Amino acid sequence: MNMIRSYRSSRPIENESLKSALSLDGFSAPIISIVGAGGKTTIIRQLAREYEAEGQPVIVTTTTHMWQPDDGFYLSSPDLELLYRMLKHKRPVWAGYPEPDGKMSAFPTAFLEAVRMLAVPVIIEADGAKGQPLKVPGAHEPALWGKTMVLLGVAGLDAVGGRIREVCHRPEEAAAFLGKDMDDRLECEDIAAVGLSDMGMKKSMDPFMKFHIILNKADNAERIRMGERVAGLFAEKGFYNVVLTAGLGGTYECTD
């Protein structure tokens, strides 16, 4: 069972879909970029499934690297005619050059410009984290496309309590950003600091982009409390576009 809980008001709101939690129903064909760590691919797959369930074709691609799909259609070259035929089936179309390691890499920006004219949702993975639950972007990151309408920053709550060297991508940079040692333990306040910093999840974001933070892997009561603590820290800064998620990949242990 999934948990998708938003904190847009003084009381948490239980949502039936990630799309509703992120207020995506107000966009007919959003361009969504996802950065951060701790479950970006899971979030992408969830959104793609929700669009498919509504009979809405969706394009999933990357400006960096991401895993190749295990469902939907896979466009392995920027062939627009083939893309049009795939979209008629109203299923997710994953688009990127195949790589030997099972990932796919970005098509030229001209492809993104072309698909922007198709008036279908586009979901872009714009960051990499080597499977770690938290990251601070490097000097060259994220690979954020300027036409992005909605920016989603993701963090895994399994990072809280772990040592920075164990739970952060590029731990040296994360420790320096947080003013900590790599052997220090990551706290809820650290996720909040990364989330709202212009050098963290908001790096390269234009003012017109709608920004949400997703706190993923709230898979038990302790992590839910952590997520609520982080959401509270965001609220203290006047930021309420926070979503707490669990079980999107198939596991949700908490019964509270």
Tab-separated table of N, CA and C in Angstrom, residues 69-192:
chain	number	residue	atom	x	y	z
A	69	PRO	N	14.109	1.251	-19.108
A	69	PRO	CA	12.824	0.802	-18.565
A	69	PRO	C	12.684	-0.711	-18.567
A	70	ASP	N	11.786	-1.195	-17.711
A	70	ASP	CA	11.407	-2.604	-17.755
A	70	ASP	C	9.934	-2.753	-18.128
A	71	ASP	N	9.300	-1.635	-18.512
A	71	ASP	CA	7.924	-1.680	-19.027
A	71	ASP	C	7.725	-0.481	-19.949
A	72	GLY	N	6.550	-0.371	-20.543
A	72	GLY	CA	6.293	0.704	-21.481
A	72	GLY	C	7.056	0.486	-22.783
A	73	PHE	N	7.248	1.556	-23.532
A	73	PHE	CA	7.993	1.512	-24.789
A	73	PHE	C	9.354	2.171	-24.577
A	74	TYR	N	10.343	1.686	-25.331
A	74	TYR	CA	11.682	2.251	-25.222
A	74	TYR	C	12.119	2.793	-26.574
A	75	LEU	N	12.335	4.094	-26.647
A	75	LEU	CA	12.830	4.767	-27.843
A	75	LEU	C	14.341	4.924	-27.679
A	76	SER	N	15.112	4.142	-28.422
A	76	SER	CA	16.564	4.110	-28.230
A	76	SER	C	17.332	5.039	-29.159
A	77	SER	N	16.619	5.758	-30.001
A	77	SER	CA	17.235	6.787	-30.842
A	77	SER	C	16.218	7.907	-31.008
A	78	PRO	N	16.668	9.137	-31.259
A	78	PRO	CA	15.732	10.270	-31.334
A	78	PRO	C	14.942	10.295	-32.637
A	79	ASP	N	14.175	9.240	-32.845
A	79	ASP	CA	13.369	9.062	-34.052
A	79	ASP	C	11.960	9.579	-33.760
A	80	LEU	N	11.642	10.768	-34.235
A	80	LEU	CA	10.367	11.386	-33.892
A	80	LEU	C	9.180	10.659	-34.514
A	81	GLU	N	9.336	10.123	-35.710
A	81	GLU	CA	8.231	9.386	-36.325
A	81	GLU	C	7.886	8.146	-35.509
A	82	LEU	N	8.908	7.420	-35.041
A	82	LEU	CA	8.663	6.256	-34.195
A	82	LEU	C	8.045	6.688	-32.872
A	83	LEU	N	8.496	7.798	-32.341
A	83	LEU	CA	7.923	8.315	-31.096
A	83	LEU	C	6.435	8.586	-31.251
A	84	TYR	N	6.035	9.219	-32.355
A	84	TYR	CA	4.614	9.498	-32.579
A	84	TYR	C	3.806	8.201	-32.566
A	85	ARG	N	4.316	7.162	-33.217
A	85	ARG	CA	3.584	5.883	-33.266
A	85	ARG	C	3.479	5.263	-31.874
A	86	MET	N	4.541	5.363	-31.100
A	86	MET	CA	4.511	4.814	-29.742
A	86	MET	C	3.497	5.556	-28.865
A	87	LEU	N	3.462	6.855	-28.972
A	87	LEU	CA	2.571	7.646	-28.119
A	87	LEU	C	1.096	7.346	-28.384
A	88	LYS	N	0.773	6.876	-29.564
A	88	LYS	CA	-0.621	6.545	-29.872
A	88	LYS	C	-1.154	5.422	-28.995
A	89	HIS	N	-0.255	4.610	-28.443
A	89	HIS	CA	-0.678	3.513	-27.557
A	89	HIS	C	-0.991	3.997	-26.144
A	90	LYS	N	-0.725	5.272	-25.873
A	90	LYS	CA	-1.040	5.894	-24.580
A	90	LYS	C	-0.382	5.149	-23.418
A	91	ARG	N	0.871	4.813	-23.626
A	91	ARG	CA	1.689	4.208	-22.581
A	91	ARG	C	2.958	5.037	-22.423
A	92	PRO	N	3.675	4.896	-21.316
A	92	PRO	CA	4.927	5.644	-21.162
A	92	PRO	C	5.930	5.269	-22.250
A	93	VAL	N	6.600	6.273	-22.771
A	93	VAL	CA	7.687	6.068	-23.725
A	93	VAL	C	8.974	6.573	-23.066
A	94	TRP	N	9.924	5.663	-22.864
A	94	TRP	CA	11.216	6.000	-22.266
A	94	TRP	C	12.187	6.277	-23.402
A	95	ALA	N	12.919	7.374	-23.312
A	95	ALA	CA	13.724	7.825	-24.440
A	95	ALA	C	15.151	8.145	-24.008
A	96	GLY	N	16.122	7.467	-24.635
A	96	GLY	CA	17.525	7.737	-24.359
A	96	GLY	C	18.413	6.726	-25.045
A	97	TYR	N	19.643	7.113	-25.304
A	97	TYR	CA	20.583	6.189	-25.934
A	97	TYR	C	20.927	5.046	-24.971
A	98	PRO	N	20.868	3.796	-25.406
A	98	PRO	CA	21.223	2.679	-24.525
A	98	PRO	C	22.718	2.661	-24.226
A	99	GLU	N	23.045	2.398	-22.964
A	99	GLU	CA	24.440	2.287	-22.529
A	99	GLU	C	24.726	0.853	-22.094
A	100	PRO	N	25.977	0.410	-22.162
A	100	PRO	CA	26.308	-0.993	-21.835
A	100	PRO	C	25.986	-1.395	-20.398
A	101	ASP	N	25.928	-0.425	-19.484
A	101	ASP	CA	25.691	-0.749	-18.077
A	101	ASP	C	24.211	-0.864	-17.729
A	102	GLY	N	23.337	-0.855	-18.749
A	102	GLY	CA	21.900	-0.968	-18.489
A	102	GLY	C	21.213	0.370	-18.288
A	103	LYS	N	21.971	1.449	-18.365
A	103	LYS	CA	21.376	2.769	-18.265
A	103	LYS	C	21.147	3.347	-19.655
A	104	MET	N	20.512	4.500	-19.697
A	104	MET	CA	20.372	5.213	-20.953
A	104	MET	C	20.842	6.641	-20.742
A	105	SER	N	21.352	7.244	-21.800
A	105	SER	CA	21.904	8.597	-21.718
A	105	SER	C	21.082	9.561	-22.557
A	106	ALA	N	21.356	10.826	-22.376
A	106	ALA	CA	20.516	11.881	-22.930
A	106	ALA	C	20.607	11.986	-24.447
A	107	PHE	N	19.452	12.224	-25.053
A	107	PHE	CA	19.396	12.635	-26.447
A	107	PHE	C	19.809	14.109	-26.538
A	108	PRO	N	20.106	14.603	-27.744
A	108	PRO	CA	20.416	16.033	-27.900
A	108	PRO	C	19.249	16.918	-27.444
A	109	THR	N	19.575	18.125	-27.022
A	109	THR	CA	18.542	19.052	-26.565
A	109	THR	C	17.490	19.309	-27.632
A	110	ALA	N	17.860	19.194	-28.891
A	110	ALA	CA	16.892	19.387	-29.973
A	110	ALA	C	15.723	18.417	-29.851
A	111	PHE	N	15.973	17.226	-29.313
A	111	PHE	CA	14.893	16.265	-29.107
A	111	PHE	C	13.907	16.811	-28.081
A	112	LEU	N	14.411	17.358	-26.984
A	112	LEU	CA	13.527	17.934	-25.972
A	112	LEU	C	12.709	19.084	-26.553
A	113	GLU	N	13.342	19.902	-27.364
A	113	GLU	CA	12.604	21.008	-27.985
A	113	GLU	C	11.481	20.478	-28.866
A	114	ALA	N	11.730	19.371	-29.562
A	114	ALA	CA	10.702	18.793	-30.433
A	114	ALA	C	9.553	18.208	-29.625
A	115	VAL	N	9.857	17.456	-28.570
A	115	VAL	CA	8.782	16.815	-27.808
A	115	VAL	C	7.994	17.844	-27.003
A	116	ARG	N	8.588	18.974	-26.718
A	116	ARG	CA	7.848	20.021	-26.008
A	116	ARG	C	6.643	20.489	-26.806
A	117	MET	N	6.696	20.341	-28.115
A	117	MET	CA	5.608	20.778	-28.975
A	117	MET	C	4.504	19.736	-29.099
A	118	LEU	N	4.688	18.565	-28.504
A	118	LEU	CA	3.708	17.488	-28.661
A	118	LEU	C	2.555	17.580	-27.671
A	119	ALA	N	2.672	18.472	-26.687
A	119	ALA	CA	1.604	18.669	-25.697
A	119	ALA	C	1.292	17.390	-24.926
A	120	VAL	N	2.347	16.666	-24.521
A	120	VAL	CA	2.194	15.533	-23.620
A	120	VAL	C	3.135	15.758	-22.442
A	121	PRO	N	2.837	15.178	-21.267
A	121	PRO	CA	3.748	15.322	-20.132
A	121	PRO	C	5.125	14.739	-20.446
A	122	VAL	N	6.150	15.421	-19.965
A	122	VAL	CA	7.529	14.959	-20.115
A	122	VAL	C	8.161	14.922	-18.729
A	123	ILE	N	8.720	13.775	-18.361
A	123	ILE	CA	9.383	13.607	-17.067
A	123	ILE	C	10.867	13.395	-17.326
A	124	ILE	N	11.704	14.205	-16.687
A	124	ILE	CA	13.140	14.200	-16.968
A	124	ILE	C	13.922	13.906	-15.689
A	125	GLU	N	14.751	12.882	-15.714
A	125	GLU	CA	15.709	12.707	-14.625
A	125	GLU	C	16.918	13.584	-14.932
A	126	ALA	N	17.184	14.539	-14.038
A	126	ALA	CA	18.193	15.559	-14.310
A	126	ALA	C	19.372	15.503	-13.351
A	127	ASP	N	19.521	14.398	-12.647
A	127	ASP	CA	20.548	14.305	-11.618
A	127	ASP	C	20.883	12.839	-11.371
A	128	GLY	N	22.061	12.571	-10.876
A	128	GLY	CA	22.454	11.216	-10.519
A	128	GLY	C	23.015	11.185	-9.119
A	129	ALA	N	22.857	10.039	-8.429
A	129	ALA	CA	23.315	9.975	-7.033
A	129	ALA	C	23.921	8.639	-6.666
A	130	LYS	N	24.154	7.759	-7.641
A	130	LYS	CA	24.802	6.470	-7.375
A	130	LYS	C	24.076	5.652	-6.303
A	131	GLY	N	22.752	5.817	-6.220
A	131	GLY	CA	21.964	5.012	-5.295
A	131	GLY	C	21.967	5.498	-3.857
A	132	GLN	N	22.615	6.615	-3.570
A	132	GLN	CA	22.645	7.126	-2.199
A	132	GLN	C	21.375	7.916	-1.895
A	133	PRO	N	21.003	8.051	-0.611
A	133	PRO	CA	19.739	8.728	-0.282
A	133	PRO	C	19.789	10.244	-0.243
A	134	LEU	N	20.985	10.849	-0.264
A	134	LEU	CA	21.052	12.310	-0.233
A	134	LEU	C	22.277	12.774	-1.013
A	135	LYS	N	22.154	13.940	-1.638
A	135	LYS	CA	23.312	14.503	-2.329
A	135	LYS	C	23.242	16.019	-2.324
A	136	VAL	N	24.414	16.617	-2.401
A	136	VAL	CA	24.565	18.039	-2.684
A	136	VAL	C	25.138	18.115	-4.093
A	137	PRO	N	24.515	18.870	-4.994
A	137	PRO	CA	24.980	18.862	-6.386
A	137	PRO	C	26.396	19.405	-6.534
A	138	GLY	N	27.126	18.816	-7.487
A	138	GLY	CA	28.458	19.289	-7.798
A	138	GLY	C	28.410	20.535	-8.657
A	139	ALA	N	29.592	21.022	-9.015
A	139	ALA	CA	29.671	22.271	-9.770
A	139	ALA	C	28.958	22.183	-11.107
A	140	HIS	N	28.937	21.001	-11.722
A	140	HIS	CA	28.343	20.822	-13.049
A	140	HIS	C	26.909	20.306	-12.975
A	141	GLU	N	26.347	20.219	-11.790
A	141	GLU	CA	25.011	19.633	-11.611
A	141	GLU	C	24.034	20.669	-11.059
A	142	PRO	N	22.715	20.405	-11.230
A	142	PRO	CA	22.113	19.351	-12.033
A	142	PRO	C	22.093	19.736	-13.516
A	143	ALA	N	21.745	18.759	-14.351
A	143	ALA	CA	21.589	19.029	-15.784
A	143	ALA	C	20.131	19.422	-16.025
A	144	LEU	N	19.789	20.598	-15.536
A	144	LEU	CA	18.390	21.043	-15.518
A	144	LEU	C	18.048	21.799	-16.795
A	145	TRP	N	17.050	21.279	-17.519
A	145	TRP	CA	16.625	21.926	-18.759
A	145	TRP	C	15.849	23.194	-18.431
A	146	GLY	N	16.158	24.268	-19.136
A	146	GLY	CA	15.561	25.556	-18.837
A	146	GLY	C	14.068	25.644	-19.091
A	147	LYS	N	13.503	24.708	-19.866
A	147	LYS	CA	12.069	24.728	-20.143
A	147	LYS	C	11.259	23.971	-19.081
A	148	THR	N	11.925	23.512	-18.053
A	148	THR	CA	11.243	22.812	-16.965
A	148	THR	C	10.147	23.694	-16.363
A	149	MET	N	8.981	23.087	-16.114
A	149	MET	CA	7.879	23.796	-15.464
A	149	MET	C	7.775	23.450	-13.978
A	150	VAL	N	8.005	22.169	-13.671
A	150	VAL	CA	7.897	21.675	-12.297
A	150	VAL	C	9.199	20.991	-11.923
A	151	LEU	N	9.801	21.432	-10.827
A	151	LEU	CA	11.051	20.841	-10.338
A	151	LEU	C	10.761	20.086	-9.052
A	152	LEU	N	11.156	18.812	-9.028
A	152	LEU	CA	10.970	17.965	-7.854
A	152	LEU	C	12.332	17.625	-7.266
A	153	GLY	N	12.541	17.976	-6.009
A	153	GLY	CA	13.756	17.604	-5.299
A	153	GLY	C	13.461	16.431	-4.378
A	154	VAL	N	14.233	15.369	-4.487
A	154	VAL	CA	13.961	14.125	-3.748
A	154	VAL	C	15.077	13.856	-2.741
A	155	ALA	N	14.688	13.394	-1.557
A	155	ALA	CA	15.642	12.936	-0.542
A	155	ALA	C	15.085	11.692	0.114
A	156	GLY	N	15.956	10.755	0.450
A	156	GLY	CA	15.544	9.534	1.136
A	156	GLY	C	15.689	9.686	2.641
A	157	LEU	N	14.622	9.409	3.377
A	157	LEU	CA	14.665	9.540	4.832
A	157	LEU	C	15.561	8.493	5.486
A	158	ASP	N	15.967	7.481	4.733
A	158	ASP	CA	16.911	6.512	5.280
A	158	ASP	C	18.296	7.119	5.464
A	159	ALA	N	18.491	8.349	5.004
A	159	ALA	CA	19.772	9.022	5.234
A	159	ALA	C	19.916	9.491	6.676
A	160	VAL	N	18.788	9.807	7.327
A	160	VAL	CA	18.840	10.383	8.670
A	160	VAL	C	19.423	9.367	9.662
A	161	GLY	N	20.404	9.817	10.408
A	161	GLY	CA	21.052	8.954	11.401
A	161	GLY	C	22.285	8.249	10.887
A	162	GLY	N	22.458	8.202	9.565
A	162	GLY	CA	23.641	7.568	8.998
A	162	GLY	C	24.811	8.538	8.944
A	163	ARG	N	26.002	8.003	8.876
A	163	ARG	CA	27.179	8.855	8.744
A	163	ARG	C	27.220	9.438	7.330
A	164	ILE	N	27.648	10.674	7.248
A	164	ILE	CA	27.656	11.370	5.957
A	164	ILE	C	28.423	10.571	4.920
A	165	ARG	N	29.539	9.973	5.293
A	165	ARG	CA	30.331	9.219	4.325
A	165	ARG	C	29.592	7.988	3.798
A	166	GLU	N	28.570	7.545	4.512
A	166	GLU	CA	27.847	6.337	4.136
A	166	GLU	C	26.537	6.616	3.415
A	167	VAL	N	25.950	7.800	3.601
A	167	VAL	CA	24.596	8.039	3.076
A	167	VAL	C	24.528	9.177	2.063
A	168	CYS	N	25.655	9.830	1.787
A	168	CYS	CA	25.637	10.952	0.855
A	168	CYS	C	26.482	10.645	-0.372
A	169	HIS	N	25.958	11.004	-1.514
A	169	HIS	CA	26.752	10.966	-2.749
A	169	HIS	C	27.794	12.076	-2.671
A	170	ARG	N	29.024	11.760	-3.018
A	170	ARG	CA	30.156	12.679	-2.867
A	170	ARG	C	30.174	13.249	-1.444
A	171	PRO	N	30.463	12.407	-0.456
A	171	PRO	CA	30.361	12.825	0.946
A	171	PRO	C	31.265	14.000	1.311
A	172	GLU	N	32.401	14.140	0.636
A	172	GLU	CA	33.278	15.274	0.939
A	172	GLU	C	32.562	16.591	0.674
A	173	GLU	N	31.883	16.667	-0.476
A	173	GLU	CA	31.170	17.892	-0.823
A	173	GLU	C	29.981	18.113	0.101
A	174	ALA	N	29.275	17.032	0.451
A	174	ALA	CA	28.134	17.169	1.360
A	174	ALA	C	28.588	17.651	2.729
A	175	ALA	N	29.675	17.083	3.242
A	175	ALA	CA	30.178	17.496	4.552
A	175	ALA	C	30.597	18.959	4.541
A	176	ALA	N	31.281	19.374	3.480
A	176	ALA	CA	31.707	20.771	3.384
A	176	ALA	C	30.497	21.703	3.329
A	177	PHE	N	29.486	21.321	2.566
A	177	PHE	CA	28.273	22.144	2.460
A	177	PHE	C	27.603	22.286	3.824
A	178	LEU	N	27.535	21.194	4.573
A	178	LEU	CA	26.836	21.184	5.862
A	178	LEU	C	27.701	21.682	7.012
A	179	GLY	N	28.987	21.902	6.758
A	179	GLY	CA	29.875	22.329	7.824
A	179	GLY	C	30.135	21.237	8.838
A	180	LYS	N	30.210	19.991	8.343
A	180	LYS	CA	30.375	18.845	9.229
A	180	LYS	C	31.556	17.998	8.767
A	181	ASP	N	31.859	17.003	9.579
A	181	ASP	CA	32.854	16.005	9.217
A	181	ASP	C	32.144	14.828	8.556
A	182	MET	N	32.849	14.111	7.697
A	182	MET	CA	32.220	12.985	7.004
A	182	MET	C	31.786	11.875	7.952
A	183	ASP	N	32.347	11.814	9.155
A	183	ASP	CA	31.932	10.799	10.124
A	183	ASP	C	30.787	11.260	11.009
A	184	ASP	N	30.365	12.523	10.864
A	184	ASP	CA	29.194	13.000	11.598
A	184	ASP	C	27.933	12.350	11.045
A	185	ARG	N	26.933	12.266	11.895
A	185	ARG	CA	25.668	11.671	11.464
A	185	ARG	C	24.747	12.733	10.874
A	186	LEU	N	24.044	12.325	9.841
A	186	LEU	CA	23.138	13.238	9.161
A	186	LEU	C	21.866	13.423	9.991
A	187	GLU	N	21.396	14.653	10.099
A	187	GLU	CA	20.208	14.978	10.887
A	187	GLU	C	19.103	15.543	9.997
A	188	CYS	N	17.903	15.607	10.557
A	188	CYS	CA	16.768	16.171	9.822
A	188	CYS	C	17.071	17.592	9.350
A	189	GLU	N	17.755	18.357	10.185
A	189	GLU	CA	18.097	19.732	9.829
A	189	GLU	C	18.978	19.786	8.586
A	190	ASP	N	19.775	18.752	8.378
A	190	ASP	CA	20.656	18.728	7.205
A	190	ASP	C	19.861	18.555	5.920
A	191	ILE	N	18.846	17.696	5.956
A	191	ILE	CA	17.993	17.541	4.776
A	191	ILE	C	17.286	18.852	4.466
A	192	ALA	N	16.809	19.544	5.511
A	192	ALA	CA	16.148	20.826	5.306
A	192	ALA	C	17.113	21.844	4.697
